């Protein structure tokens, strides 16, 4: 890390650094080793990290060299091993999902991939970016109180924050009684026309460095996420509903996203899709939505996951922070059997 710090003094990199792990055979902490290899190439210290891996990566079986036999991989072990690779002051949010959407190495020369089966994962490492603040947050359901204390929004920077532009929300343990109601309590107050909301329901979250998540009950439910603040941020999102079921309608949705005119340099694409979509939804044709995105945004890396429910809608925030909306009705943000496509532009480089 000292060498990385020395390189930082010589580097003015503004874009997010990205590492990706392509699918491969089950190995002992494959995600950890892949991230370690890529960290050797980092030229700036990350301040915020979002990593997402499929459930097999965290709960599959690995060979225990001491005992020479297979044992079930421990999610906590994997998460802690990943966090040890990063600076102590780095904000880390780790998610476990049924499937992964990833552009290998974040390179425009690589096709984005919808990986619905097998081990895969990726990590996005954000350095300090002038004019941009990224922070993690976590709201867990309090079994003693049915009503959520909305003062926690302000504490998390999600209210009374004129620079707030994008909020990525991820619900976990959605099978738990009361989880859907709690998600509504979080989403509804944030359903403002001036910010982008996007995300979905994941299986679990494994890392949140601001608190000791391992001390919480394993069946607790809640919401974690990332908030992006800064006047230079631009964003847009579109919803692909159940009727989008072929190449033509998928590309029409991408055309709507393209029409937002979000700058594509220093921009990341996110795809949050239902596990019921993918190749099953498109009648065995794989990678349909990722390919459609690639057609219209060939230079924007795409990342995301297949989950158990989607958060988002059609919403565009332009450069002068004027929302192009047809009406003032609150948007319906919680969906099933849909895909949410989102662009986040972090500002132009100097």
Short mmCIF file of C-alpha atoms in Angstrom, two decimals:
data_model
loop_
_atom_site.label_atom_id
_atom_site.label_comp_id
_atom_site.label_asym_id
_atom_site.label_seq_id
_atom_site.Cartn_x
_atom_site.Cartn_y
_atom_site.Cartn_z
CA UNK A 1 0.00 0.00 0.00
CA UNK A 2 2.95 2.36 0.56
CA UNK A 3 3.95 1.81 -3.06
CA UNK A 4 0.35 2.48 -4.11
CA UNK A 5 0.43 5.72 -2.11
CA UNK A 6 3.61 6.83 -3.89
CA UNK A 7 1.99 6.12 -7.24
CA UNK A 8 -1.07 8.11 -6.18
CA UNK A 9 1.05 11.26 -5.89
CA UNK A 10 1.96 10.88 -9.55
CA UNK A 11 -1.52 9.95 -10.77
CA UNK A 12 -4.65 12.04 -11.38
CA UNK A 13 -6.96 9.16 -12.17
CA UNK A 14 -10.62 10.09 -11.74
CA UNK A 15 -12.43 7.04 -13.07
CA UNK A 16 -13.45 4.15 -10.85
CA UNK A 17 -10.98 1.28 -10.88
CA UNK A 18 -12.63 -2.02 -11.61
CA UNK A 19 -11.65 -5.64 -11.07
CA UNK A 20 -13.67 -8.59 -12.31
CA UNK A 21 -13.52 -12.31 -11.73
CA UNK A 22 -14.75 -14.48 -14.57
CA UNK A 23 -16.46 -17.79 -13.81
CA UNK A 24 -14.22 -20.74 -13.11
CA UNK A 25 -13.98 -23.95 -11.12
CA UNK A 26 -14.59 -23.88 -7.38
CA UNK A 27 -11.31 -23.03 -5.72
CA UNK A 28 -10.12 -22.05 -2.29
CA UNK A 29 -11.06 -18.37 -1.97
CA UNK A 30 -10.86 -17.82 -5.73
CA UNK A 31 -12.47 -14.39 -5.41
CA UNK A 32 -9.90 -13.35 -2.81
CA UNK A 33 -6.95 -14.46 -4.92
CA UNK A 34 -8.33 -12.81 -8.05
CA UNK A 35 -8.81 -9.51 -6.21
CA UNK A 36 -5.32 -9.75 -4.71
CA UNK A 37 -3.81 -10.16 -8.17
CA UNK A 38 -5.63 -7.12 -9.50
CA UNK A 39 -4.77 -4.97 -6.49
CA UNK A 40 -1.15 -5.23 -7.58
CA UNK A 41 -2.10 -3.15 -10.62
CA UNK A 42 -3.93 -0.40 -8.69
CA UNK A 43 -2.43 3.08 -9.05
CA UNK A 44 -4.72 4.87 -6.58
CA UNK A 45 -5.91 3.94 -3.12
CA UNK A 46 -9.60 2.96 -3.04
CA UNK A 47 -11.85 4.83 -0.62
CA UNK A 48 -15.05 2.91 -1.36
CA UNK A 49 -15.44 -0.69 -2.56
CA UNK A 50 -18.52 -2.48 -3.81
CA UNK A 51 -18.06 -6.19 -4.43
CA UNK A 52 -20.73 -8.66 -5.50
CA UNK A 53 -20.36 -12.43 -5.78
CA UNK A 54 -22.77 -15.22 -6.53
CA UNK A 55 -23.96 -17.51 -3.74
CA UNK A 56 -21.75 -20.41 -4.86
CA UNK A 57 -18.63 -18.33 -4.36
CA UNK A 58 -19.51 -17.81 -0.71
CA UNK A 59 -21.31 -21.04 0.18
CA UNK A 60 -19.72 -23.60 -2.12
CA UNK A 61 -17.23 -26.27 -1.07
CA UNK A 62 -13.47 -25.94 -1.02
CA UNK A 63 -10.59 -28.25 -0.26
CA UNK A 64 -9.17 -27.91 3.22
CA UNK A 65 -5.44 -28.54 2.77
CA UNK A 66 -4.89 -29.40 6.42
CA UNK A 67 -7.56 -32.10 6.44
CA UNK A 68 -7.32 -33.07 2.75
CA UNK A 69 -11.06 -33.10 2.38
CA UNK A 70 -13.82 -30.84 1.18
CA UNK A 71 -15.62 -28.61 3.64
CA UNK A 72 -18.29 -25.98 3.29
CA UNK A 73 -16.84 -22.56 2.68
CA UNK A 74 -17.60 -20.03 5.43
CA UNK A 75 -19.03 -16.73 4.17
CA UNK A 76 -17.53 -14.84 7.07
CA UNK A 77 -14.06 -16.21 6.30
CA UNK A 78 -14.26 -15.13 2.68
CA UNK A 79 -15.55 -11.66 3.54
CA UNK A 80 -12.84 -11.07 6.13
CA UNK A 81 -10.14 -12.29 3.75
CA UNK A 82 -11.34 -9.81 1.13
CA UNK A 83 -11.42 -6.92 3.59
CA UNK A 84 -7.85 -7.61 4.72
CA UNK A 85 -6.69 -6.83 1.18
CA UNK A 86 -8.03 -3.27 1.41
CA UNK A 87 -6.99 -0.17 3.39
CA UNK A 88 -8.44 -0.05 6.91
CA UNK A 89 -10.27 3.23 6.31
CA UNK A 90 -11.88 2.00 3.11
CA UNK A 91 -15.69 1.72 3.04
CA UNK A 92 -16.62 -1.78 1.91
CA UNK A 93 -20.03 -3.11 0.89
CA UNK A 94 -20.21 -6.79 -0.11
CA UNK A 95 -23.29 -8.53 -1.51
CA UNK A 96 -24.20 -12.15 -2.27
CA UNK A 97 -26.63 -12.73 -5.15
CA UNK A 98 -28.00 -15.64 -7.24
CA UNK A 99 -26.21 -14.45 -10.40
CA UNK A 100 -23.77 -11.85 -11.67
CA UNK A 101 -23.58 -9.31 -14.50
CA UNK A 102 -19.99 -8.30 -15.19
CA UNK A 103 -17.74 -6.70 -17.79
CA UNK A 104 -14.41 -8.55 -17.33
CA UNK A 105 -11.77 -6.07 -16.15
CA UNK A 106 -14.18 -3.22 -16.89
CA UNK A 107 -12.64 -2.99 -20.34
CA UNK A 108 -14.51 -1.78 -23.42
CA UNK A 109 -12.74 -4.54 -25.35
CA UNK A 110 -14.69 -7.15 -23.34
CA UNK A 111 -18.35 -8.04 -23.73
CA UNK A 112 -20.52 -7.71 -20.60
CA UNK A 113 -21.65 -11.13 -19.43
CA UNK A 114 -24.80 -12.35 -17.73
CA UNK A 115 -23.52 -15.20 -15.52
CA UNK A 116 -26.55 -17.01 -14.15
CA UNK A 117 -24.76 -20.18 -13.04
CA UNK A 118 -21.33 -20.99 -11.60
CA UNK A 119 -18.89 -19.04 -9.47
CA UNK A 120 -18.30 -15.41 -10.40
CA UNK A 121 -17.84 -12.04 -8.80
CA UNK A 122 -16.49 -8.54 -9.26
CA UNK A 123 -15.23 -5.60 -7.26
CA UNK A 124 -15.52 -1.89 -8.04
CA UNK A 125 -12.88 0.22 -6.31
CA UNK A 126 -13.57 3.95 -6.21
CA UNK A 127 -10.68 6.29 -5.42
CA UNK A 128 -11.13 9.81 -4.08
CA UNK A 129 -12.91 11.78 -6.81
CA UNK A 130 -12.99 15.57 -6.69
CA UNK A 131 -16.54 16.81 -6.24
CA UNK A 132 -17.99 13.35 -5.55
CA UNK A 133 -18.83 11.76 -2.21
CA UNK A 134 -19.73 8.07 -1.99
CA UNK A 135 -20.83 6.58 1.30
CA UNK A 136 -22.38 3.33 2.54
CA UNK A 137 -25.46 3.05 4.72
CA UNK A 138 -27.43 0.33 6.49
CA UNK A 139 -30.95 0.25 7.93
CA UNK A 140 -31.98 -2.91 9.78
CA UNK A 141 -35.51 -3.76 10.84
CA UNK A 142 -36.18 -3.15 14.53
CA UNK A 143 -38.43 -5.94 15.80
CA UNK A 144 -39.61 -3.67 18.63
CA UNK A 145 -40.80 -0.80 16.42
CA UNK A 146 -43.12 -1.16 13.44
CA UNK A 147 -42.46 2.42 12.29
CA UNK A 148 -39.06 3.34 10.90
CA UNK A 149 -37.40 6.40 12.42
CA UNK A 150 -36.94 8.67 9.40
CA UNK A 151 -34.42 10.83 11.25
CA UNK A 152 -31.93 8.07 10.34
CA UNK A 153 -32.16 9.22 6.72
CA UNK A 154 -30.57 12.54 7.58
CA UNK A 155 -27.87 10.81 9.61
CA UNK A 156 -27.04 8.70 6.55
CA UNK A 157 -26.94 11.72 4.24
CA UNK A 158 -30.12 10.70 2.43
CA UNK A 159 -32.16 13.74 3.53
CA UNK A 160 -31.36 17.46 3.66
CA UNK A 161 -28.54 16.78 1.22
CA UNK A 162 -28.89 19.06 -1.84
CA UNK A 163 -25.99 17.30 -3.58
CA UNK A 164 -27.52 13.81 -3.38
CA UNK A 165 -27.91 12.42 -6.88
CA UNK A 166 -28.05 8.61 -6.86
CA UNK A 167 -28.96 5.98 -4.26
CA UNK A 168 -28.32 2.28 -4.91
CA UNK A 169 -30.51 0.22 -2.54
CA UNK A 170 -30.21 -3.48 -1.76
CA UNK A 171 -32.69 -5.33 0.42
CA UNK A 172 -31.59 -8.57 2.10
CA UNK A 173 -33.38 -11.54 3.68
CA UNK A 174 -36.53 -10.69 1.73
CA UNK A 175 -38.06 -14.02 2.82
CA UNK A 176 -38.27 -12.75 6.40
CA UNK A 177 -41.71 -11.74 7.70
CA UNK A 178 -42.08 -7.97 7.45
CA UNK A 179 -39.17 -7.53 5.02
CA UNK A 180 -41.30 -6.15 2.18
CA UNK A 181 -43.10 -3.73 4.47
CA UNK A 182 -39.78 -2.51 5.84
CA UNK A 183 -38.42 -2.00 2.32
CA UNK A 184 -41.46 0.16 1.52
CA UNK A 185 -40.70 2.24 4.63
CA UNK A 186 -37.23 2.93 3.28
CA UNK A 187 -38.07 3.43 -0.40
CA UNK A 188 -41.23 5.55 -0.13
CA UNK A 189 -39.68 8.57 1.67
CA UNK A 190 -36.80 8.53 -0.80
CA UNK A 191 -39.08 8.44 -3.83
CA UNK A 192 -38.25 11.97 -4.94
CA UNK A 193 -38.10 13.25 -8.49
CA UNK A 194 -34.69 14.82 -7.89
CA UNK A 195 -32.69 11.61 -7.31
CA UNK A 196 -32.18 8.25 -8.98
CA UNK A 197 -33.13 5.15 -6.99
CA UNK A 198 -32.06 1.73 -8.28
CA UNK A 199 -31.16 -1.71 -6.93
CA UNK A 200 -32.79 -4.94 -5.91
CA UNK A 201 -33.21 -7.76 -3.42
CA UNK A 202 -30.05 -9.80 -2.72
CA UNK A 203 -29.56 -13.02 -0.80
CA UNK A 204 -27.38 -11.45 1.88
CA UNK A 205 -24.69 -8.89 2.49
CA UNK A 206 -21.35 -9.99 3.83
CA UNK A 207 -19.40 -6.79 4.42
CA UNK A 208 -20.18 -3.36 5.78
CA UNK A 209 -17.10 -1.99 7.47
CA UNK A 210 -18.92 0.70 9.41
CA UNK A 211 -20.33 -1.86 11.82
CA UNK A 212 -20.02 -5.44 13.03
CA UNK A 213 -22.65 -7.18 10.92
CA UNK A 214 -21.64 -10.59 12.23
CA UNK A 215 -23.04 -9.67 15.65
CA UNK A 216 -26.54 -9.39 14.16
CA UNK A 217 -29.03 -12.27 13.94
CA UNK A 218 -28.60 -14.22 10.73
CA UNK A 219 -32.30 -13.96 9.88
CA UNK A 220 -32.54 -10.16 10.36
CA UNK A 221 -33.74 -8.16 7.36
CA UNK A 222 -32.88 -4.70 6.21
CA UNK A 223 -31.49 -2.46 3.50
CA UNK A 224 -27.90 -1.55 2.63
CA UNK A 225 -26.62 0.68 -0.10
CA UNK A 226 -24.40 3.33 -1.62
CA UNK A 227 -25.24 7.03 -1.91
CA UNK A 228 -23.56 9.20 -4.56
CA UNK A 229 -23.48 12.94 -3.89
CA UNK A 230 -21.97 15.71 -6.00
CA UNK A 231 -23.24 18.44 -8.35
CA UNK A 232 -21.30 16.98 -11.29
CA UNK A 233 -23.00 13.55 -11.13
CA UNK A 234 -25.50 12.73 -13.85
CA UNK A 235 -27.68 9.66 -13.98
CA UNK A 236 -30.54 7.97 -15.77
CA UNK A 237 -32.46 4.74 -15.36
CA UNK A 238 -35.02 2.75 -17.34
CA UNK A 239 -37.24 -0.18 -16.41
CA UNK A 240 -37.61 -3.23 -18.65
CA UNK A 241 -40.94 -4.73 -17.62
CA UNK A 242 -42.32 -8.21 -18.25
CA UNK A 243 -43.43 -7.24 -21.77
CA UNK A 244 -39.80 -6.73 -22.80
CA UNK A 245 -39.19 -10.27 -23.99
CA UNK A 246 -37.29 -10.13 -27.28
CA UNK A 247 -34.31 -8.44 -28.86
CA UNK A 248 -36.35 -5.65 -30.45
CA UNK A 249 -38.05 -4.51 -27.24
CA UNK A 250 -34.83 -4.85 -25.21
CA UNK A 251 -33.02 -2.58 -27.66
CA UNK A 252 -35.93 -0.11 -27.58
CA UNK A 253 -35.40 0.23 -23.82
CA UNK A 254 -31.70 0.93 -24.39
CA UNK A 255 -32.62 3.57 -26.94
CA UNK A 256 -34.64 5.35 -24.26
CA UNK A 257 -31.63 5.21 -21.94
CA UNK A 258 -29.39 6.51 -24.74
CA UNK A 259 -31.79 9.42 -25.30
CA UNK A 260 -30.96 10.69 -21.80
CA UNK A 261 -27.67 11.96 -23.28
CA UNK A 262 -25.66 11.03 -20.20
CA UNK A 263 -21.92 11.52 -20.90
CA UNK A 264 -20.36 8.10 -21.41
CA UNK A 265 -16.81 8.89 -20.31
CA UNK A 266 -16.20 8.14 -16.63
CA UNK A 267 -19.59 6.39 -16.49
CA UNK A 268 -20.65 3.01 -15.06
CA UNK A 269 -23.68 0.99 -16.08
CA UNK A 270 -25.65 -1.12 -13.59
CA UNK A 271 -28.09 -3.91 -14.41
CA UNK A 272 -30.38 -5.29 -11.71
CA UNK A 273 -32.44 -8.17 -13.11
CA UNK A 274 -34.89 -10.72 -11.74
CA UNK A 275 -33.73 -14.33 -11.51
CA UNK A 276 -36.80 -15.12 -13.63
CA UNK A 277 -35.37 -13.26 -16.63
CA UNK A 278 -32.09 -14.08 -18.36
CA UNK A 279 -32.03 -16.91 -20.88
CA UNK A 280 -35.25 -18.46 -19.52
CA UNK A 281 -37.21 -15.28 -20.15
CA UNK A 282 -35.76 -14.84 -23.63
CA UNK A 283 -36.48 -18.44 -24.66
CA UNK A 284 -32.96 -19.83 -24.13
CA UNK A 285 -31.14 -16.93 -25.85
CA UNK A 286 -28.44 -15.90 -23.39
CA UNK A 287 -26.99 -12.46 -22.65
CA UNK A 288 -29.83 -10.64 -24.41
CA UNK A 289 -30.04 -7.56 -22.19
CA UNK A 290 -26.28 -7.19 -21.66
CA UNK A 291 -25.77 -7.42 -25.43
CA UNK A 292 -28.45 -4.78 -26.02
CA UNK A 293 -26.71 -2.48 -23.55
CA UNK A 294 -23.37 -3.08 -25.25
CA UNK A 295 -24.84 -2.19 -28.65
CA UNK A 296 -25.79 1.32 -27.50
CA UNK A 297 -23.05 1.85 -24.89
CA UNK A 298 -19.94 0.09 -26.24
CA UNK A 299 -17.55 2.07 -24.02
CA UNK A 300 -19.47 1.85 -20.72
CA UNK A 301 -18.72 -1.14 -18.45
CA UNK A 302 -21.82 -2.92 -17.16
CA UNK A 303 -22.10 -4.54 -13.71
CA UNK A 304 -24.93 -5.89 -11.59
CA UNK A 305 -26.74 -9.03 -10.55
CA UNK A 306 -29.76 -11.32 -10.80
CA UNK A 307 -31.84 -10.97 -7.65
CA UNK A 308 -35.19 -11.58 -6.00
CA UNK A 309 -36.88 -8.28 -6.83
CA UNK A 310 -35.97 -4.99 -8.46
CA UNK A 311 -35.94 -1.35 -7.35
CA UNK A 312 -36.21 1.39 -9.96
CA UNK A 313 -38.27 3.06 -12.69
CA UNK A 314 -37.91 5.25 -15.77
CA UNK A 315 -36.13 8.34 -14.47
CA UNK A 316 -33.66 10.78 -15.97
CA UNK A 317 -31.71 13.52 -14.20
CA UNK A 318 -30.00 15.82 -16.70
CA UNK A 319 -26.81 17.80 -16.35
CA UNK A 320 -28.61 20.92 -15.11
CA UNK A 321 -30.44 18.76 -12.56
CA UNK A 322 -33.84 19.19 -14.18
CA UNK A 323 -35.87 16.01 -14.17
CA UNK A 324 -37.71 15.13 -17.36
CA UNK A 325 -40.95 13.69 -16.04
CA UNK A 326 -44.43 13.55 -17.48
CA UNK A 327 -46.33 13.89 -14.21
CA UNK A 328 -45.98 14.43 -10.47
CA UNK A 329 -47.35 11.03 -9.43
CA UNK A 330 -45.07 8.99 -7.19
CA UNK A 331 -43.30 6.28 -9.13
CA UNK A 332 -43.81 2.61 -8.33
CA UNK A 333 -40.26 1.53 -7.47
CA UNK A 334 -40.66 -2.11 -6.37
CA UNK A 335 -41.03 -4.73 -9.08
CA UNK A 336 -40.73 -8.40 -9.99
CA UNK A 337 -39.75 -10.11 -13.28
CA UNK A 338 -38.20 -6.85 -14.50
CA UNK A 339 -34.74 -5.41 -15.18
CA UNK A 340 -33.48 -1.99 -14.09
CA UNK A 341 -30.74 -0.41 -16.21
CA UNK A 342 -28.91 2.56 -14.69
CA UNK A 343 -26.13 4.89 -15.79
CA UNK A 344 -24.02 6.85 -13.27
CA UNK A 345 -21.69 9.52 -14.63
CA UNK A 346 -19.11 10.68 -12.09
CA UNK A 347 -18.08 13.88 -13.87
CA UNK A 348 -15.59 14.79 -16.55
CA UNK A 349 -11.86 14.46 -15.93
CA UNK A 350 -9.57 17.46 -15.81
#
